[in-house]
Short mmCIF file of C-alpha atoms and ligand atoms in Angstrom, two decimals:
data_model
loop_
_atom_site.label_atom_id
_atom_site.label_comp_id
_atom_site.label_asym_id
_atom_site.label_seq_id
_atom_site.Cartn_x
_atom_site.Cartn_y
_atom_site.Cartn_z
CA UNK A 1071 102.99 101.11 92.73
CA UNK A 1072 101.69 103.46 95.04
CA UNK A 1073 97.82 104.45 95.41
CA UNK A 1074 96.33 106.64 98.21
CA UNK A 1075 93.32 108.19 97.96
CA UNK A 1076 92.11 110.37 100.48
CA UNK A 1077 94.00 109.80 103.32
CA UNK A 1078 93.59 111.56 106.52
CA UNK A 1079 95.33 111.17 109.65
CA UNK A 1080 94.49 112.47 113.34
CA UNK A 1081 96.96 111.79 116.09
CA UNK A 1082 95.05 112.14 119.42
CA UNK A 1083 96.73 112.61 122.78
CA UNK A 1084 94.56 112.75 126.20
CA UNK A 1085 94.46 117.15 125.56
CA UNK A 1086 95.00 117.44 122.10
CA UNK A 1087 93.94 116.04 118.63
CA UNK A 1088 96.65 116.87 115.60
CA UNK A 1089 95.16 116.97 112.16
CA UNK A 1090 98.27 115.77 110.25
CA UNK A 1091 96.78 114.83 107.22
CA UNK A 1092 93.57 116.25 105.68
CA UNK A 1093 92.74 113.92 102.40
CA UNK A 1094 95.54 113.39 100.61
CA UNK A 1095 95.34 111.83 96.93
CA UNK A 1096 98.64 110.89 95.21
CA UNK A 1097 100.08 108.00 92.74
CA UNK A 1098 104.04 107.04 92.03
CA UNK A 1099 104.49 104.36 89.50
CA UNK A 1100 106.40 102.24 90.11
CA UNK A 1101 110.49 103.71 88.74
CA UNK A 1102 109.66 107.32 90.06
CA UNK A 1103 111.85 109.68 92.44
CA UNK A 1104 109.32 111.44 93.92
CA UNK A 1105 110.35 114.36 96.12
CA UNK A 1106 108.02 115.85 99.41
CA UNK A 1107 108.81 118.92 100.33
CA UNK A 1108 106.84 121.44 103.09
CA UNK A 1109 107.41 123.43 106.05
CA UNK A 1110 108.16 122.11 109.44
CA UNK A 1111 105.00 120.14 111.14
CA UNK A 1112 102.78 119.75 107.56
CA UNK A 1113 102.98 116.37 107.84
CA UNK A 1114 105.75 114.90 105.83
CA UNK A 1115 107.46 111.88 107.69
CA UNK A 1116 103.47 111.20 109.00
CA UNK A 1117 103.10 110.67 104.66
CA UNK A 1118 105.87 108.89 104.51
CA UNK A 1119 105.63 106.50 107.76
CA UNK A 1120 102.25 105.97 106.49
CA UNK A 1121 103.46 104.88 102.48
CA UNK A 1122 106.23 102.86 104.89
CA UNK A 1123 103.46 101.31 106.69
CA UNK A 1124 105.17 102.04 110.27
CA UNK A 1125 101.96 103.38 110.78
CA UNK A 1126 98.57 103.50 109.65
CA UNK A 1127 95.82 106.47 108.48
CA UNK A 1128 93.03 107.59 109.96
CA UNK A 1129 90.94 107.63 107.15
CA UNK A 1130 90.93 107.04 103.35
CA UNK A 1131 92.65 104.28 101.83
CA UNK A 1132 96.24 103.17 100.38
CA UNK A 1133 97.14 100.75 98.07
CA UNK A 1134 100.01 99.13 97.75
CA UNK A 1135 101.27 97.10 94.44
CA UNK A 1136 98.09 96.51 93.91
CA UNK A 1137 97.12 95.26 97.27
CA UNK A 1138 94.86 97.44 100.04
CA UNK A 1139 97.15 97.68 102.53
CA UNK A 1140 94.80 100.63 104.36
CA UNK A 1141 94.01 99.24 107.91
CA UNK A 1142 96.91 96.08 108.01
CA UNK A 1143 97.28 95.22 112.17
CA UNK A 1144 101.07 96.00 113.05
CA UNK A 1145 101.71 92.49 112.73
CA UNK A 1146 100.91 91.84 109.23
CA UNK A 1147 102.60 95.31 108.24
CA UNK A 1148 105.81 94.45 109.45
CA UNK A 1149 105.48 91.49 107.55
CA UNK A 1150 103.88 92.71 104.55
CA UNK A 1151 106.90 95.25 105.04
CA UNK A 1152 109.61 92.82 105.31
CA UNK A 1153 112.00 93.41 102.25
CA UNK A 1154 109.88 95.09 100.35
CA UNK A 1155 110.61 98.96 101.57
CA UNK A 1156 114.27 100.42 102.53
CA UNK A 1157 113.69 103.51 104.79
CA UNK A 1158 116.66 105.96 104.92
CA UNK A 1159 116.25 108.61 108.02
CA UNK A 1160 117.98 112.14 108.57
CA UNK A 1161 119.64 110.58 112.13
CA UNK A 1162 120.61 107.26 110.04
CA UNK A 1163 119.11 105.04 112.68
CA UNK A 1164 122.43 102.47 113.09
CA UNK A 1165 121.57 100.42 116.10
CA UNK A 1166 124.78 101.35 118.29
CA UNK A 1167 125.70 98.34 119.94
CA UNK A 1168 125.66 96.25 116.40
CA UNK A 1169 129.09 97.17 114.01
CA UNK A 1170 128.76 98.05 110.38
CA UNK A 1171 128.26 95.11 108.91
CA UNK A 1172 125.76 93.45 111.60
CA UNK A 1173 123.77 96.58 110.82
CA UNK A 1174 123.75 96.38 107.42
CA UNK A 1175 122.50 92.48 107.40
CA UNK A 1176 119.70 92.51 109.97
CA UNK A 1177 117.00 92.71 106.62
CA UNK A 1178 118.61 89.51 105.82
CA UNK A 1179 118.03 87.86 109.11
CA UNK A 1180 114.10 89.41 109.36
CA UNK A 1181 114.28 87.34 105.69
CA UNK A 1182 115.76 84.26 107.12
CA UNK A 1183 118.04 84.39 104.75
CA UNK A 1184 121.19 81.89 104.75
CA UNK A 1185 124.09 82.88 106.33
CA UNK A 1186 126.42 81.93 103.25
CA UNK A 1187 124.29 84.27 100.77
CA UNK A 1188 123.62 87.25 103.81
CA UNK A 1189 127.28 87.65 104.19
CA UNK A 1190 127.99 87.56 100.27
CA UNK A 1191 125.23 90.10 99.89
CA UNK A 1192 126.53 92.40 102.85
CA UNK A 1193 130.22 92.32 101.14
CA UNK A 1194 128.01 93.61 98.12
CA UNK A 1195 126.04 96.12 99.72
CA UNK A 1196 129.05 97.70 101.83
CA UNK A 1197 131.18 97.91 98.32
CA UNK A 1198 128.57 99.48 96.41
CA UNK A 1199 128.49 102.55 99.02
CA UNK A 1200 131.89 102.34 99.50
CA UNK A 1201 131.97 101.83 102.89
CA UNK A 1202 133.50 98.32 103.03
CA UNK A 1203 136.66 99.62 104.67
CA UNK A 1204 134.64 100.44 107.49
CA UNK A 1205 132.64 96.87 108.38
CA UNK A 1206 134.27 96.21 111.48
CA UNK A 1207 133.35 100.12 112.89
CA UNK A 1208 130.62 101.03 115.50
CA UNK A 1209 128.20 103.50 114.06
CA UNK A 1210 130.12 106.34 116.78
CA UNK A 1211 132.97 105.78 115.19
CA UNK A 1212 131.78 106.92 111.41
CA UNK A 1213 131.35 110.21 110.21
CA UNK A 1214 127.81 111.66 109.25
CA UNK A 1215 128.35 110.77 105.47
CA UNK A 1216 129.96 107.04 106.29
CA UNK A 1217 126.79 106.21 108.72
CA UNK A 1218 124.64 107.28 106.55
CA UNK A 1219 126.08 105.28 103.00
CA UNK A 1220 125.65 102.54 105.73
CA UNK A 1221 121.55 103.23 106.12
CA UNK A 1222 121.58 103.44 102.50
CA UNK A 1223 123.37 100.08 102.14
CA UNK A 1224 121.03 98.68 105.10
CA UNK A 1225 118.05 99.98 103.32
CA UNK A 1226 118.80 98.56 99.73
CA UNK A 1227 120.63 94.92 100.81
CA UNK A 1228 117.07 93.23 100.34
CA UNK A 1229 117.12 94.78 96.97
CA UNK A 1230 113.05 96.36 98.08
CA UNK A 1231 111.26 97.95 95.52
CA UNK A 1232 110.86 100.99 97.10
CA UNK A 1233 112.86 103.15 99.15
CA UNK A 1234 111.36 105.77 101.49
CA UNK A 1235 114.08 108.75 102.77
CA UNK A 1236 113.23 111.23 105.26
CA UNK A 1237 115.32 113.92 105.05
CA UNK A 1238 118.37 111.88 104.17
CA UNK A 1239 120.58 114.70 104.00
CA UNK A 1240 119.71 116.86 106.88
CA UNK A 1241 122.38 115.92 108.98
CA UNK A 1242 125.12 116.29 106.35
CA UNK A 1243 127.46 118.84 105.07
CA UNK A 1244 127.22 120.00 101.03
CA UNK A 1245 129.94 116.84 100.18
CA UNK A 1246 128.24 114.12 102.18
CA UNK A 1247 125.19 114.89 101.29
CA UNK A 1248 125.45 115.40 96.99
CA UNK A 1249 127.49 111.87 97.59
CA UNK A 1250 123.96 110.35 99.04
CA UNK A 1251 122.25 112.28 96.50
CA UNK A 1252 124.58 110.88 93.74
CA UNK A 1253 123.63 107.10 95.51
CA UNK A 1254 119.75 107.76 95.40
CA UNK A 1255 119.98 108.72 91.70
CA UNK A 1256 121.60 105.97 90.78
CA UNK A 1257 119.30 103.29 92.42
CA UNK A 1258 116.37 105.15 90.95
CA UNK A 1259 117.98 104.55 87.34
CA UNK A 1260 118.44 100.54 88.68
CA UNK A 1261 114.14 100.67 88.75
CA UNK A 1262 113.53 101.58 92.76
CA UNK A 1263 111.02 103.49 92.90
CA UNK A 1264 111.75 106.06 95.87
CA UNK A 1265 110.09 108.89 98.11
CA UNK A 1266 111.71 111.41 99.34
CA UNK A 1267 110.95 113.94 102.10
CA UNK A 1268 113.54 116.99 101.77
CA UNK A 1269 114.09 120.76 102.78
CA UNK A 1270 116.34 120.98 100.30
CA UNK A 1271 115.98 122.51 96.71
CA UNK A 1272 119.33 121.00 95.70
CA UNK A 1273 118.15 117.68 96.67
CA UNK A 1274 114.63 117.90 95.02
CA UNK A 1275 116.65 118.75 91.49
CA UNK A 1276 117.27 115.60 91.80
CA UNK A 1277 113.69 113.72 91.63
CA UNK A 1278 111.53 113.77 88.64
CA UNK A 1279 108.61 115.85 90.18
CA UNK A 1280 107.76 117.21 93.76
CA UNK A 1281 105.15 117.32 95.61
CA UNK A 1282 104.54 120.19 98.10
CA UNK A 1283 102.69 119.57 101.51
CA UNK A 1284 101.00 122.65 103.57
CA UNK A 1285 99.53 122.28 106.75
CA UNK A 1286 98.34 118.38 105.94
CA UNK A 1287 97.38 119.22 102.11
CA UNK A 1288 99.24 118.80 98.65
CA UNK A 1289 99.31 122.42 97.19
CA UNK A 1290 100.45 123.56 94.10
CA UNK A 1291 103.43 125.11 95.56
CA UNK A 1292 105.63 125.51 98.92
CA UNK A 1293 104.67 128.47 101.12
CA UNK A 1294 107.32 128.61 103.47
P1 ADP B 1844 106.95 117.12 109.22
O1 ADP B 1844 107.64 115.83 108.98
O2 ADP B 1844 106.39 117.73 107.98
O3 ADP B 1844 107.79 118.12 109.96
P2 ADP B 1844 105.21 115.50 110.89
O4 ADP B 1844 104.58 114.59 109.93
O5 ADP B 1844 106.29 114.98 111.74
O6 ADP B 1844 105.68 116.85 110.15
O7 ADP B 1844 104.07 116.07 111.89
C1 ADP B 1844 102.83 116.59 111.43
C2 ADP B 1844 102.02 117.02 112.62
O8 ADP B 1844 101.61 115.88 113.36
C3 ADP B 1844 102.76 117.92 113.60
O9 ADP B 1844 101.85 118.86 114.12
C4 ADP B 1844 103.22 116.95 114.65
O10 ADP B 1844 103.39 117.60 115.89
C5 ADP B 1844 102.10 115.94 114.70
N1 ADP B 1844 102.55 114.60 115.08
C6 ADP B 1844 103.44 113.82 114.38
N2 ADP B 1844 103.61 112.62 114.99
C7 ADP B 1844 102.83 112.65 116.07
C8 ADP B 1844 102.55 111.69 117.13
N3 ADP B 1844 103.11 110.48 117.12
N4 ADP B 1844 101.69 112.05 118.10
C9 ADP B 1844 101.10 113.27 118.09
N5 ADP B 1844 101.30 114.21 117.14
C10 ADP B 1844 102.15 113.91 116.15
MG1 MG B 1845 109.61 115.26 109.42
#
C-alpha cells in the first residue's frame, strides 16, 4: 500500500534550513497498524503529513497503491487525497463553528456525495463511536474523549483505506484514550490499514510492529 524509498525532507526558512528527514525507506501493506514512535522534533508528523500527502518530500520518492504520488502539485493531492486517507490529530481538529454532525460529514460533501446517503452514513458513523447522543453539540461543548471519537468518526465516514493518527491520544486521560485505542484496533481488524505516530508504549502494544525515528532516521530502537 505504502512505498517510500529514500525520502528526505528539508524545511527552509529565510535563517535556517531543518533537516527533518534524512532517507527514509519503509513499506506497510496494505491491513497493517503500524506504530511511529521517536523523541520530540525527529520528524514524526513531517512522516506522516508526508504518507498523508498534506505535504510533499524533498527528495526520494513515495508510492502510493501503486501510484507515484512523489512530487503531486497541492491541487492534485488534495484530490488524489479525497476519501482515500482519514487523519486523526492529538488536538482533534473539529472546525468550531460547525456542530457534531456537520463535522463529521464534510468528507461527504468534498465527495459530492448525496445528501440522502451523507446523512444515513453520518447516523452510521456517529453510532459506531458512540457519540450519536451528542450530534447536535459544538466541539467546546464535548469532552477530550467525545471530540476526539468524533475525529475518528470524521476520519473513517468515507470508509478510506488508510488512516493516519498523530498522536491520537495525547490529549487524553488513561480511559479516553484505551477507548480510542480500543476504536483503532478494531478498524484495523475491518482491513484499514493505519499509521500511527505515538509517545506512548501502551498505545504502540497495540500495532503489529513499530518503527522508531531518531533525529530524521529509522533506527533499530528509541533513544529517548
Ligand atoms: P515530531 O513530530 O517528531 O515532534 P516534526 O516532524 O514536527 O517532529 O518536526 C521535525 C523537525 O522539523 C523539527 O526540527 C521541526 O522544528 C521541523 N519542522 C517541522 N515542520 C516545520 C515547518 N513547517 N517549517 C520549518 N521547520 C519545521
Ligand atoms: Mg509531532
Amino acid at each position: 500500500m505504502i512505498h517510500i524509498e529514500n525520502l528526505t525532507k528539508t524545511f527552509r526558512t529565510d535563517e535556517v534550513e531543518t533537516l527533518a528527514l534524512r532517507g527514509i525507506t519503509l513499506d506497510v501493506a496494505k491491513g497493517e497498524f503500524v506504530g511511529i514512535m521517536g523523541p520530540s522534533g525527529c520528524g514524526k508528523s513531517t512522516l506522516l503529513n508526508i504518507l498523508g500527502l498534506l505535504d510533499n518530500p524533498t527528495e526520494g520518492k513515495y508510492i502510493l497503491n501503486g501510484q507515484d504520488v512523489t512530487a503531486l502539485k497541492e491541487k492534485n493531492r488534495t484530490a488524489f487525497r479525497k476519501g482515500k486517507i482519514g487523519f486523526v490529530f492529538q488536538n482533534f481538529n473539529l472546525i468550531d463553528e460547525l456542530n457534531i454532525e456537520e463535522n463529521v460529514e464534510l468528507p461527504l460533501r468534498y465527495l459530492n456525495i448525496k445528501a440522502s446517503e451523507r446523512k444515513e452514513r453520518v447516523k452510521e458513523a456517529l453510532t459506531r463511536m458512540n457519540i450519536l447522543h451528542r450530534a447536535k453539540h459544538f466541539p467546546q461543548q464535548l469532552s477530550g474523549g467525545q471530540q476526539q471519537r468524533a475525529a475518528i468518526a470524521r476520519a473513517v465516514v468515507s470508509k478510506p483505506d488508510l488512516i493516519l493518527a498523530d498522536e491520537p491520544t495525547g490529549n487524553l486521560d488513561s480511559t479516553n484514550g484505551k477507548e480510542v485505542m480500543d476504536l483503532l484496533t478494531e478498524l484495523n481488524r475491518e482491513g484499514s490499514t493505519i499509521v500511527m505516530v505515538t509517545h506512548s508504549r501502551n498505545d504502540a502494544a497495540y500495532t503489529h510492529r513499530v518503527i522508531n525515528l531518531f533525529d530524521g532516521k529509522i533506527v533499530e530502537k528509541t533513544r529517548l
